[in-house]
Short mmCIF file of N, CA and C in Angstrom, two decimals:
data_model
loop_
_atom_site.label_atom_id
_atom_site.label_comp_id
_atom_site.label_asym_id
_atom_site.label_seq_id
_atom_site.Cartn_x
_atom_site.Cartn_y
_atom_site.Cartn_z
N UNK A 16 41.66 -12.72 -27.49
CA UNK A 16 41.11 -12.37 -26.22
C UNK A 16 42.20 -11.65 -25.42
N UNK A 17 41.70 -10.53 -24.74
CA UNK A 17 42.85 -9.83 -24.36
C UNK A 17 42.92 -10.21 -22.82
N UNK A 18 44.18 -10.04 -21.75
CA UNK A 18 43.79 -10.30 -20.59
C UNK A 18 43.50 -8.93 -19.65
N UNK A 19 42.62 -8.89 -18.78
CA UNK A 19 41.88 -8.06 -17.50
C UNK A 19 43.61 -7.93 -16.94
N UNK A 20 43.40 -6.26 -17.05
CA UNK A 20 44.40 -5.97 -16.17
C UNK A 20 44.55 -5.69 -15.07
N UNK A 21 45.52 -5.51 -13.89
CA UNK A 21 45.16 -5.88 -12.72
C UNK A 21 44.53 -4.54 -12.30
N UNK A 22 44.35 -3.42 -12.79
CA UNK A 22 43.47 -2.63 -12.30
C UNK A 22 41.87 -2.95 -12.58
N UNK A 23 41.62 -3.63 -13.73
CA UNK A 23 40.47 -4.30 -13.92
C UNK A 23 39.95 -5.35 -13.14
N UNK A 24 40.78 -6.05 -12.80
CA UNK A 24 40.62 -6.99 -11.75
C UNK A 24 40.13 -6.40 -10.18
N UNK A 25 40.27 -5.30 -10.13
CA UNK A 25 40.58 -4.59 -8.66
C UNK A 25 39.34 -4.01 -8.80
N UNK A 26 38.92 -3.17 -9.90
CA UNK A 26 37.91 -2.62 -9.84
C UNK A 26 36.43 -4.01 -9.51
N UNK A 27 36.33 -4.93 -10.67
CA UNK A 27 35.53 -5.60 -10.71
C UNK A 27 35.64 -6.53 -9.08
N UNK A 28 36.87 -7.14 -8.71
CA UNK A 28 36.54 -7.07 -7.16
C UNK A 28 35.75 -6.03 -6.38
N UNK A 29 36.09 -5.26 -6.42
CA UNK A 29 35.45 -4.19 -5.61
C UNK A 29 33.88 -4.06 -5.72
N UNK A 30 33.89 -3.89 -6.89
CA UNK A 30 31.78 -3.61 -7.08
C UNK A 30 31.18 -5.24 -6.95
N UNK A 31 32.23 -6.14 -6.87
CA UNK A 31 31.31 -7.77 -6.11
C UNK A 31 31.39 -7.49 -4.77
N UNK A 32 32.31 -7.07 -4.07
CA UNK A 32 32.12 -7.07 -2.48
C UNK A 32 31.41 -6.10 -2.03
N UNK A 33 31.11 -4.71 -2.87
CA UNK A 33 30.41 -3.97 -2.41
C UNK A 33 29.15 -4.37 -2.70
N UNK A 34 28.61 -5.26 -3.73
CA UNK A 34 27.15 -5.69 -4.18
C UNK A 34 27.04 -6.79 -3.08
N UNK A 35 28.15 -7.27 -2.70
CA UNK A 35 27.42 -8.47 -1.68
C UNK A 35 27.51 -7.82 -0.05
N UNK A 36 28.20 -6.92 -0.04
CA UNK A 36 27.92 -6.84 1.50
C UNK A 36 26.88 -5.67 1.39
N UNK A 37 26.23 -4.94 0.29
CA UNK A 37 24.74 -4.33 0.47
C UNK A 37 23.54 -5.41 0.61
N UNK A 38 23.75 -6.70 -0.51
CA UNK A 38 23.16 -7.57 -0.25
C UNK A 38 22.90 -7.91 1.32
N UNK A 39 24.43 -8.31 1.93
CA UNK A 39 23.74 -8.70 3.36
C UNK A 39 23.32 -7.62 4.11
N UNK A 40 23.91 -6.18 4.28
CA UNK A 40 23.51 -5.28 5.21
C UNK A 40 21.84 -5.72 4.74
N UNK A 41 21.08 -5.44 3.63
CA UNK A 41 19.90 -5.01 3.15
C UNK A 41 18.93 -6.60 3.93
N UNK A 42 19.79 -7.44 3.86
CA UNK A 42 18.87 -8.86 4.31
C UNK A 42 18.94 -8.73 6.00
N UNK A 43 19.62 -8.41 6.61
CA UNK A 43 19.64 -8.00 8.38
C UNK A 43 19.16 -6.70 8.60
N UNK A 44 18.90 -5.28 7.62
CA UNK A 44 18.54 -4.53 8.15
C UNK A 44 17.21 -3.93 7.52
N UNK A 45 17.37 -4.37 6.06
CA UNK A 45 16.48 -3.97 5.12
C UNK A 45 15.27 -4.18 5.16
N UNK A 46 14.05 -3.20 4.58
CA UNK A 46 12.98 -3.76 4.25
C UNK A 46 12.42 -3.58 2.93
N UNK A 47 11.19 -3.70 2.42
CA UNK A 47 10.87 -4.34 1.53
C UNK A 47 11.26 -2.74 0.40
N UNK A 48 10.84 -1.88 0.95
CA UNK A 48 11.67 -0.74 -0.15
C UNK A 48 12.85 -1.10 -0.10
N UNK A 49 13.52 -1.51 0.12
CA UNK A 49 14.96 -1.45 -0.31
C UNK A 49 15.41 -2.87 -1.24
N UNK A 50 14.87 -3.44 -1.59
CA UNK A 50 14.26 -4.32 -2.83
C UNK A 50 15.34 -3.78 -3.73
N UNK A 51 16.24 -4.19 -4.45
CA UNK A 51 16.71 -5.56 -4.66
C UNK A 51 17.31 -5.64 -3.70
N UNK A 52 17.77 -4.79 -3.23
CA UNK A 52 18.70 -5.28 -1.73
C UNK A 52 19.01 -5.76 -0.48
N UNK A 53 17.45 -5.52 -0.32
CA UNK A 53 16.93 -6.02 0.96
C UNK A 53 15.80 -6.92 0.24
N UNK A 54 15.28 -7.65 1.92
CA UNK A 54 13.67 -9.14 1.44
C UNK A 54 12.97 -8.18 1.10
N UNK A 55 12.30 -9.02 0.09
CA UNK A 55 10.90 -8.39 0.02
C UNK A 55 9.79 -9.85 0.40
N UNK A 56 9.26 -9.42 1.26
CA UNK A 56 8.64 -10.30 2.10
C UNK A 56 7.40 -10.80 2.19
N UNK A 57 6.75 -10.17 1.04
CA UNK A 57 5.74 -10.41 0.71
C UNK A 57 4.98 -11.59 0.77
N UNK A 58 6.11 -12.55 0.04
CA UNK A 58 5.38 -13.91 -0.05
C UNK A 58 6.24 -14.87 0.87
N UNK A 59 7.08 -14.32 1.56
CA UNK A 59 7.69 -15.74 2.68
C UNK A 59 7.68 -15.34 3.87
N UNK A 60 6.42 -14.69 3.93
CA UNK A 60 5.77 -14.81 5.82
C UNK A 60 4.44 -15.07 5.46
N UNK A 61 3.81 -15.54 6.53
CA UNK A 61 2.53 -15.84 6.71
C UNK A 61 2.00 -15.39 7.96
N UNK A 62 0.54 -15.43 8.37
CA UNK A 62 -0.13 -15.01 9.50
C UNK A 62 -0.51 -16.06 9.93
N UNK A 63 -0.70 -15.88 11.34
CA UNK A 63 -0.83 -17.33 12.41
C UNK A 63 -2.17 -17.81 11.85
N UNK A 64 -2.92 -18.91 11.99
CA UNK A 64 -4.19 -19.32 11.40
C UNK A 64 -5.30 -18.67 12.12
N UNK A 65 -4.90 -18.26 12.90
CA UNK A 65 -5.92 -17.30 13.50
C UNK A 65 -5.88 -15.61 13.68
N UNK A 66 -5.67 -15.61 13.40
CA UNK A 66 -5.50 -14.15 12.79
C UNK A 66 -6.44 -13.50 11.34
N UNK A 67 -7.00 -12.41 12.18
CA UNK A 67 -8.01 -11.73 11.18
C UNK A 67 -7.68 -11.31 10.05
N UNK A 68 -7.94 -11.37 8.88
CA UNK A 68 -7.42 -11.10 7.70
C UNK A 68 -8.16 -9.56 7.26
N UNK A 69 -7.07 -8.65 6.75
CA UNK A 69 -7.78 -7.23 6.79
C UNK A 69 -8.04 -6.82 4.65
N UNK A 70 -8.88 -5.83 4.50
CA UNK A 70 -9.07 -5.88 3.43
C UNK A 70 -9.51 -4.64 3.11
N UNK A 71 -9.13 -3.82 2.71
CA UNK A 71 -8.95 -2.58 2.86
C UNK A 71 -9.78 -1.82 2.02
N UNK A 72 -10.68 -0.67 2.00
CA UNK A 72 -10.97 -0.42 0.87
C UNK A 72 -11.14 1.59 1.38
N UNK A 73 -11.78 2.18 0.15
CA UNK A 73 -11.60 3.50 -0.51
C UNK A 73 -13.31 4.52 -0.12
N UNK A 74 -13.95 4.66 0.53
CA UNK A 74 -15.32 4.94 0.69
C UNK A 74 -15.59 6.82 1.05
N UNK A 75 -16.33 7.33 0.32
CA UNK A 75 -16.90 8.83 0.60
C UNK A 75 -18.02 8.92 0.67
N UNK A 76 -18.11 9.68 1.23
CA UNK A 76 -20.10 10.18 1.33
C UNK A 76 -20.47 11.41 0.68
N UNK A 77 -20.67 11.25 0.22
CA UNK A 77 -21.49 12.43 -1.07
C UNK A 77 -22.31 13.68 0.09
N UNK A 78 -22.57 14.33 -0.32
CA UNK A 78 -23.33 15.53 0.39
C UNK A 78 -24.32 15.24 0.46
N UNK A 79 -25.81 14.39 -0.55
CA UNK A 79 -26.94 13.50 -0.14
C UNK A 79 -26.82 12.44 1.55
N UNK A 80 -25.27 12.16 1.80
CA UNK A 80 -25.04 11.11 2.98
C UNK A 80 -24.66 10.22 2.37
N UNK A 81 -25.10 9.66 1.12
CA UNK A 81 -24.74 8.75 0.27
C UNK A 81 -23.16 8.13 0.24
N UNK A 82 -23.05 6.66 0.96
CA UNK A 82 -21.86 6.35 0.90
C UNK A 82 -21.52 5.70 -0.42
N UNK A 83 -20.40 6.26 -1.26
CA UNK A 83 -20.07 5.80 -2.23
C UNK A 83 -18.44 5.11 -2.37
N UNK A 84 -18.68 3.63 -3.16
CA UNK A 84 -17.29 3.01 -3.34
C UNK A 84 -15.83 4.11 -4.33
N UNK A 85 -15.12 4.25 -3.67
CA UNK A 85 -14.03 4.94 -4.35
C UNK A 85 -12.90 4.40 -4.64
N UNK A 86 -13.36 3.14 -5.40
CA UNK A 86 -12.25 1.98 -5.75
C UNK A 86 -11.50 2.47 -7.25
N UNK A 87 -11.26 1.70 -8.04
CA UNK A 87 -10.22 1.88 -9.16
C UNK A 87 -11.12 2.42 -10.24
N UNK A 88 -12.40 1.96 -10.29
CA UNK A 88 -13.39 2.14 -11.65
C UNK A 88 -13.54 3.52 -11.30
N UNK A 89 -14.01 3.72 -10.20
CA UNK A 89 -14.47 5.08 -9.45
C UNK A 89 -13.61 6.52 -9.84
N UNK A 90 -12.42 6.07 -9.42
CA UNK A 90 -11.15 7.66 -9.22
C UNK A 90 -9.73 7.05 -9.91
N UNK A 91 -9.63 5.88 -10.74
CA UNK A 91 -8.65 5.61 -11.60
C UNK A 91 -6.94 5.61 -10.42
N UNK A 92 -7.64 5.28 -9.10
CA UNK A 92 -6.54 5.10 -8.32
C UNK A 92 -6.24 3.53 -7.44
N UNK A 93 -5.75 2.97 -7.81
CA UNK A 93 -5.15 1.38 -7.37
C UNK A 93 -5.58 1.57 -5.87
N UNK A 94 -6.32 0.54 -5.62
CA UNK A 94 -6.11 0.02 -4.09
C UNK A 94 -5.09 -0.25 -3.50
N UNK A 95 -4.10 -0.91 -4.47
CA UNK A 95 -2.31 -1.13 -3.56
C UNK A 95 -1.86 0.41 -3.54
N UNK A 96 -2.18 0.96 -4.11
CA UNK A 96 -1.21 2.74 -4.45
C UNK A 96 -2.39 3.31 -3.03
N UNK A 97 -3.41 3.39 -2.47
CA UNK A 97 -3.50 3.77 -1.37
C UNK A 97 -3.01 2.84 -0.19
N UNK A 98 -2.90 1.66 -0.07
CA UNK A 98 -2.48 0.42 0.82
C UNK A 98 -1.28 0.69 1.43
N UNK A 99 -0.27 0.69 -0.38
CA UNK A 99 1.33 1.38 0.17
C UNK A 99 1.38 2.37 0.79
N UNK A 100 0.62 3.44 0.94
CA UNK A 100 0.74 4.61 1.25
C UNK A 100 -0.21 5.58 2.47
N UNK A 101 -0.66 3.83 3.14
CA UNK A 101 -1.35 4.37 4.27
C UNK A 101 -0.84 4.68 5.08
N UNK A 102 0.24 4.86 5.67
CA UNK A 102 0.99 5.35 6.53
C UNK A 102 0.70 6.73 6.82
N UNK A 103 1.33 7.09 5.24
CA UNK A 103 1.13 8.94 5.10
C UNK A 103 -0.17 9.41 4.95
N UNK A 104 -0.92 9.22 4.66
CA UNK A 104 -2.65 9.40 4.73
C UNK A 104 -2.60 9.62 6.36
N UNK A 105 -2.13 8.29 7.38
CA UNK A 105 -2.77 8.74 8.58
C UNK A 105 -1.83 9.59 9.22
N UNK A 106 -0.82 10.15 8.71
CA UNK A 106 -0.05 11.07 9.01
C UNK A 106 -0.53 12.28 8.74
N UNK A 107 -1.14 12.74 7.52
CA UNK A 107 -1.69 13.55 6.64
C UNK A 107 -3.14 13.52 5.77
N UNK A 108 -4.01 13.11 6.89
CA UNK A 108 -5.26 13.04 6.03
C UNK A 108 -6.14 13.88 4.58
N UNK A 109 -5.26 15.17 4.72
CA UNK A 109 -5.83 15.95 3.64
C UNK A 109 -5.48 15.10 2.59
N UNK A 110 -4.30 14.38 2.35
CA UNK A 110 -3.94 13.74 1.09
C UNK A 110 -5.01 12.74 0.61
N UNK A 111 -5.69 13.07 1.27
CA UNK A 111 -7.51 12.29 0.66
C UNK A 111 -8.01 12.82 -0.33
N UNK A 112 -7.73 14.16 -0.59
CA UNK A 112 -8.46 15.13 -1.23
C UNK A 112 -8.28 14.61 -2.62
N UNK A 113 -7.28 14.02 -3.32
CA UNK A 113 -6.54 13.87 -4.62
C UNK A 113 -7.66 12.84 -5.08
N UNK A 114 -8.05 11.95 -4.05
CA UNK A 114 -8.97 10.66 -4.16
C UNK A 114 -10.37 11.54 -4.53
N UNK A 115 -10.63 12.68 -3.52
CA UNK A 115 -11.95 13.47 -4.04
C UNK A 115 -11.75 13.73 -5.63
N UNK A 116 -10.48 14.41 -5.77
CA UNK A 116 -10.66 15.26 -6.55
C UNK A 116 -10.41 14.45 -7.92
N UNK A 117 -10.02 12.96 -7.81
CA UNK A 117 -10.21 12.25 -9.02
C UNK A 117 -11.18 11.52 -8.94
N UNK A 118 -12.38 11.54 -7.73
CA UNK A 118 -13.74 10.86 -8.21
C UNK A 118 -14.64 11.93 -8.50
N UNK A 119 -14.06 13.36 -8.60
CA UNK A 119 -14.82 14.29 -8.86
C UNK A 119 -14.73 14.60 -10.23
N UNK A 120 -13.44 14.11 -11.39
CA UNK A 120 -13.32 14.75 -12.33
C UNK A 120 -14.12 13.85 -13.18
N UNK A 121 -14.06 12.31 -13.05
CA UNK A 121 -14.45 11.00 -13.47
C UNK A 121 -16.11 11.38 -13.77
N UNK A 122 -16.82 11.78 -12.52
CA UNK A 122 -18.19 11.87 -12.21
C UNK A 122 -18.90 13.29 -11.64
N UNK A 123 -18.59 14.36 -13.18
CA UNK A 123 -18.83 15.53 -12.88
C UNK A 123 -19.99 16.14 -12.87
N UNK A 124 -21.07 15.44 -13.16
CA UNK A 124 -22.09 15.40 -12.43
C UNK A 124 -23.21 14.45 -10.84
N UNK A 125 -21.97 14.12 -10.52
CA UNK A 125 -22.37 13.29 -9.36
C UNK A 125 -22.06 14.57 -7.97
N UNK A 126 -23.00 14.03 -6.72
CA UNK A 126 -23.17 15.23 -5.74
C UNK A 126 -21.40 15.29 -5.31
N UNK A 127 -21.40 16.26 -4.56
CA UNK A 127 -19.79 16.32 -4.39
C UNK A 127 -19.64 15.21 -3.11
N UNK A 128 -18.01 15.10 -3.00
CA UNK A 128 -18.12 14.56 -1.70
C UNK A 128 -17.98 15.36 -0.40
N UNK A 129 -18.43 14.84 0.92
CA UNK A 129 -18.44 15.42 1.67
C UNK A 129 -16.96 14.78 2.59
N UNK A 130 -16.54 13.72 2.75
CA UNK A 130 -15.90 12.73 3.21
C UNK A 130 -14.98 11.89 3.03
N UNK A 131 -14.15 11.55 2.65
CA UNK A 131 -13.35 10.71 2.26
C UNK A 131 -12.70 10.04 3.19
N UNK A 132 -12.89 8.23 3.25
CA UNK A 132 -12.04 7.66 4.65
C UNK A 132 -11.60 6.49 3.75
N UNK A 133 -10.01 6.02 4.52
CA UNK A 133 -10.19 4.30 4.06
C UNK A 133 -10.80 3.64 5.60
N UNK A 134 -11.10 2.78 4.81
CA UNK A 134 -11.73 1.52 5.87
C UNK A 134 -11.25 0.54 5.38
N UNK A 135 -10.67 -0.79 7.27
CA UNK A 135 -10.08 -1.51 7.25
C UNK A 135 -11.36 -2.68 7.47
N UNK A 136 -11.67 -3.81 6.68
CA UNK A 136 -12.52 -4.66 7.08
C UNK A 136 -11.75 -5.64 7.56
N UNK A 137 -12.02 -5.80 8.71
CA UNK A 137 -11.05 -7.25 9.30
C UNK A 137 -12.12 -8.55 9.52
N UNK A 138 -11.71 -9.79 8.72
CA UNK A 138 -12.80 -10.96 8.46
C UNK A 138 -12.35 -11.99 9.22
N UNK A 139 -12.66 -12.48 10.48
CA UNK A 139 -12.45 -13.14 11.43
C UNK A 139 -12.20 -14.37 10.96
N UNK A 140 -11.06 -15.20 11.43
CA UNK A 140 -10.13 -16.28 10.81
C UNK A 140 -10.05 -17.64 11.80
N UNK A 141 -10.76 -18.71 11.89
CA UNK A 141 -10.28 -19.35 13.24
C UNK A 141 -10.15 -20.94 12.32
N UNK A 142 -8.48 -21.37 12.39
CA UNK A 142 -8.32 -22.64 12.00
C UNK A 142 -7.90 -21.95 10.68
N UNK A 143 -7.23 -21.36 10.32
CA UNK A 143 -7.38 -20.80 8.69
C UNK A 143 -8.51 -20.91 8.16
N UNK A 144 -9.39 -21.13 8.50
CA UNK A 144 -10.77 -20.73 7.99
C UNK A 144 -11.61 -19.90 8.05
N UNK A 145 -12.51 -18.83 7.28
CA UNK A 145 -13.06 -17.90 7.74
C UNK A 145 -14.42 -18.50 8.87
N UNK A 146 -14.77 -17.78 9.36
CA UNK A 146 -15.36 -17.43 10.32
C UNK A 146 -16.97 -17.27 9.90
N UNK A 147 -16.78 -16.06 9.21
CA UNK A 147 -18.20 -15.70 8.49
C UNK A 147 -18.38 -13.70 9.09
N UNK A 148 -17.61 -13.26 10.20
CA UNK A 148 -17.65 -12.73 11.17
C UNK A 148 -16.42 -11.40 10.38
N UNK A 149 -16.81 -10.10 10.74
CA UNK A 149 -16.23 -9.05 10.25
C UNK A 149 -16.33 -7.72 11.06
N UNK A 150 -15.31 -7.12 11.06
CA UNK A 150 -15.74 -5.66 11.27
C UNK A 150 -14.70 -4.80 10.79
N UNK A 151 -15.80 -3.62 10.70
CA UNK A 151 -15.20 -2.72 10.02
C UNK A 151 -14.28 -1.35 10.84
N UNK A 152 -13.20 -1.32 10.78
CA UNK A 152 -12.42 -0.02 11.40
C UNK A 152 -12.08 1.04 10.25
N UNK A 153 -12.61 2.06 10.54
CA UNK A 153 -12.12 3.79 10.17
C UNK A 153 -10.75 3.80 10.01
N UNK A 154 -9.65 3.71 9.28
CA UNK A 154 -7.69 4.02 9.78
C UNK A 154 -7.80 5.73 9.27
N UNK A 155 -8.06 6.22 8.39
CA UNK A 155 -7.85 7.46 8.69
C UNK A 155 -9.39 8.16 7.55
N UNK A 156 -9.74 9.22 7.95
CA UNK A 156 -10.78 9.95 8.03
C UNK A 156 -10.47 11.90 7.26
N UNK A 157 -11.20 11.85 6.01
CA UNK A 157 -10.97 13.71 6.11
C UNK A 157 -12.32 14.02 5.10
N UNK A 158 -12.25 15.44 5.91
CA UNK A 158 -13.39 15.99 5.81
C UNK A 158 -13.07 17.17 4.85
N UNK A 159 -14.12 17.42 3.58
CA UNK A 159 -13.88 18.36 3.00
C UNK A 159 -14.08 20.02 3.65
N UNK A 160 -13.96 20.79 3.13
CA UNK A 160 -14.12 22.22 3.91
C UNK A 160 -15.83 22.65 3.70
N UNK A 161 -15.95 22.34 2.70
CA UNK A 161 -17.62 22.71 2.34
C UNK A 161 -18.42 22.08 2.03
#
């Protein structure tokens, strides 16, 4: 066994103090993108027991008016992969179109769409228990050209 020389020693100090003080910057400043380095928080917060629980989903209206589900079977696109990325949707609603244009390739004889929105269903919560009680909010909205 050979021994770590003291430049080896120096180096491997170095990339522990730099892995632990990203560690802490990432735990006081970080959020969940910054994973491994920062919390990811997913599972060690909770919502007060009363608090509406939201549930998000994918919906277009066909050119008939016809509202149709545009979930995973539909356009081969994850509900978490629009969820993560609602931000930029309501920043940029055209980025709906990708959602048209993969429930359009799926179902190429189905009417086109006219619409594409997510909708937030929020299911009313009192005592941690549901309610029975819901409504539905629009978060972002786009309209095709034709």
């Amino acid at each position: 066994m050979e021994t770590l020389t003291t430049r080896g020693r120096a180096v491997r100090l170095g990339a522990t103090v730099l892995g632990l003080a990203l560690l802490l910057l990432g735990t006081v400043h970080g959020t969940d993108d910054d994973f491994p380095f920062g919390p990811f928080r997913m599972y060690s917060t909770s919502d007060p027991p009363d608090a509406p629980a939201p549930d998000t989903r994918v919906e277009g209206v066909d050119r008939t008016g016809a509202v149709v589900s545009l979930g995973q079977e539909a356009t081969g696109i994850r509900r978490a992969e629009i969820e993560g990325q609602q931000s930029r949707y309501a920043a940029d609603p055209s980025l709906l179109r990708t959602v048209a244009e993969a429930y359009a390739e799926r179902h190429p004889a189905a009417p086109a769409l006219v619409e594409v929105r997510i909708v937030v269903r929020w299911y009313g919560i009192e005592g941690g228990r549901p309610t029975g009680e819901w409504t539905d909010r629009t978060a972002v909205s786009w309209e095709t050209a034709g």
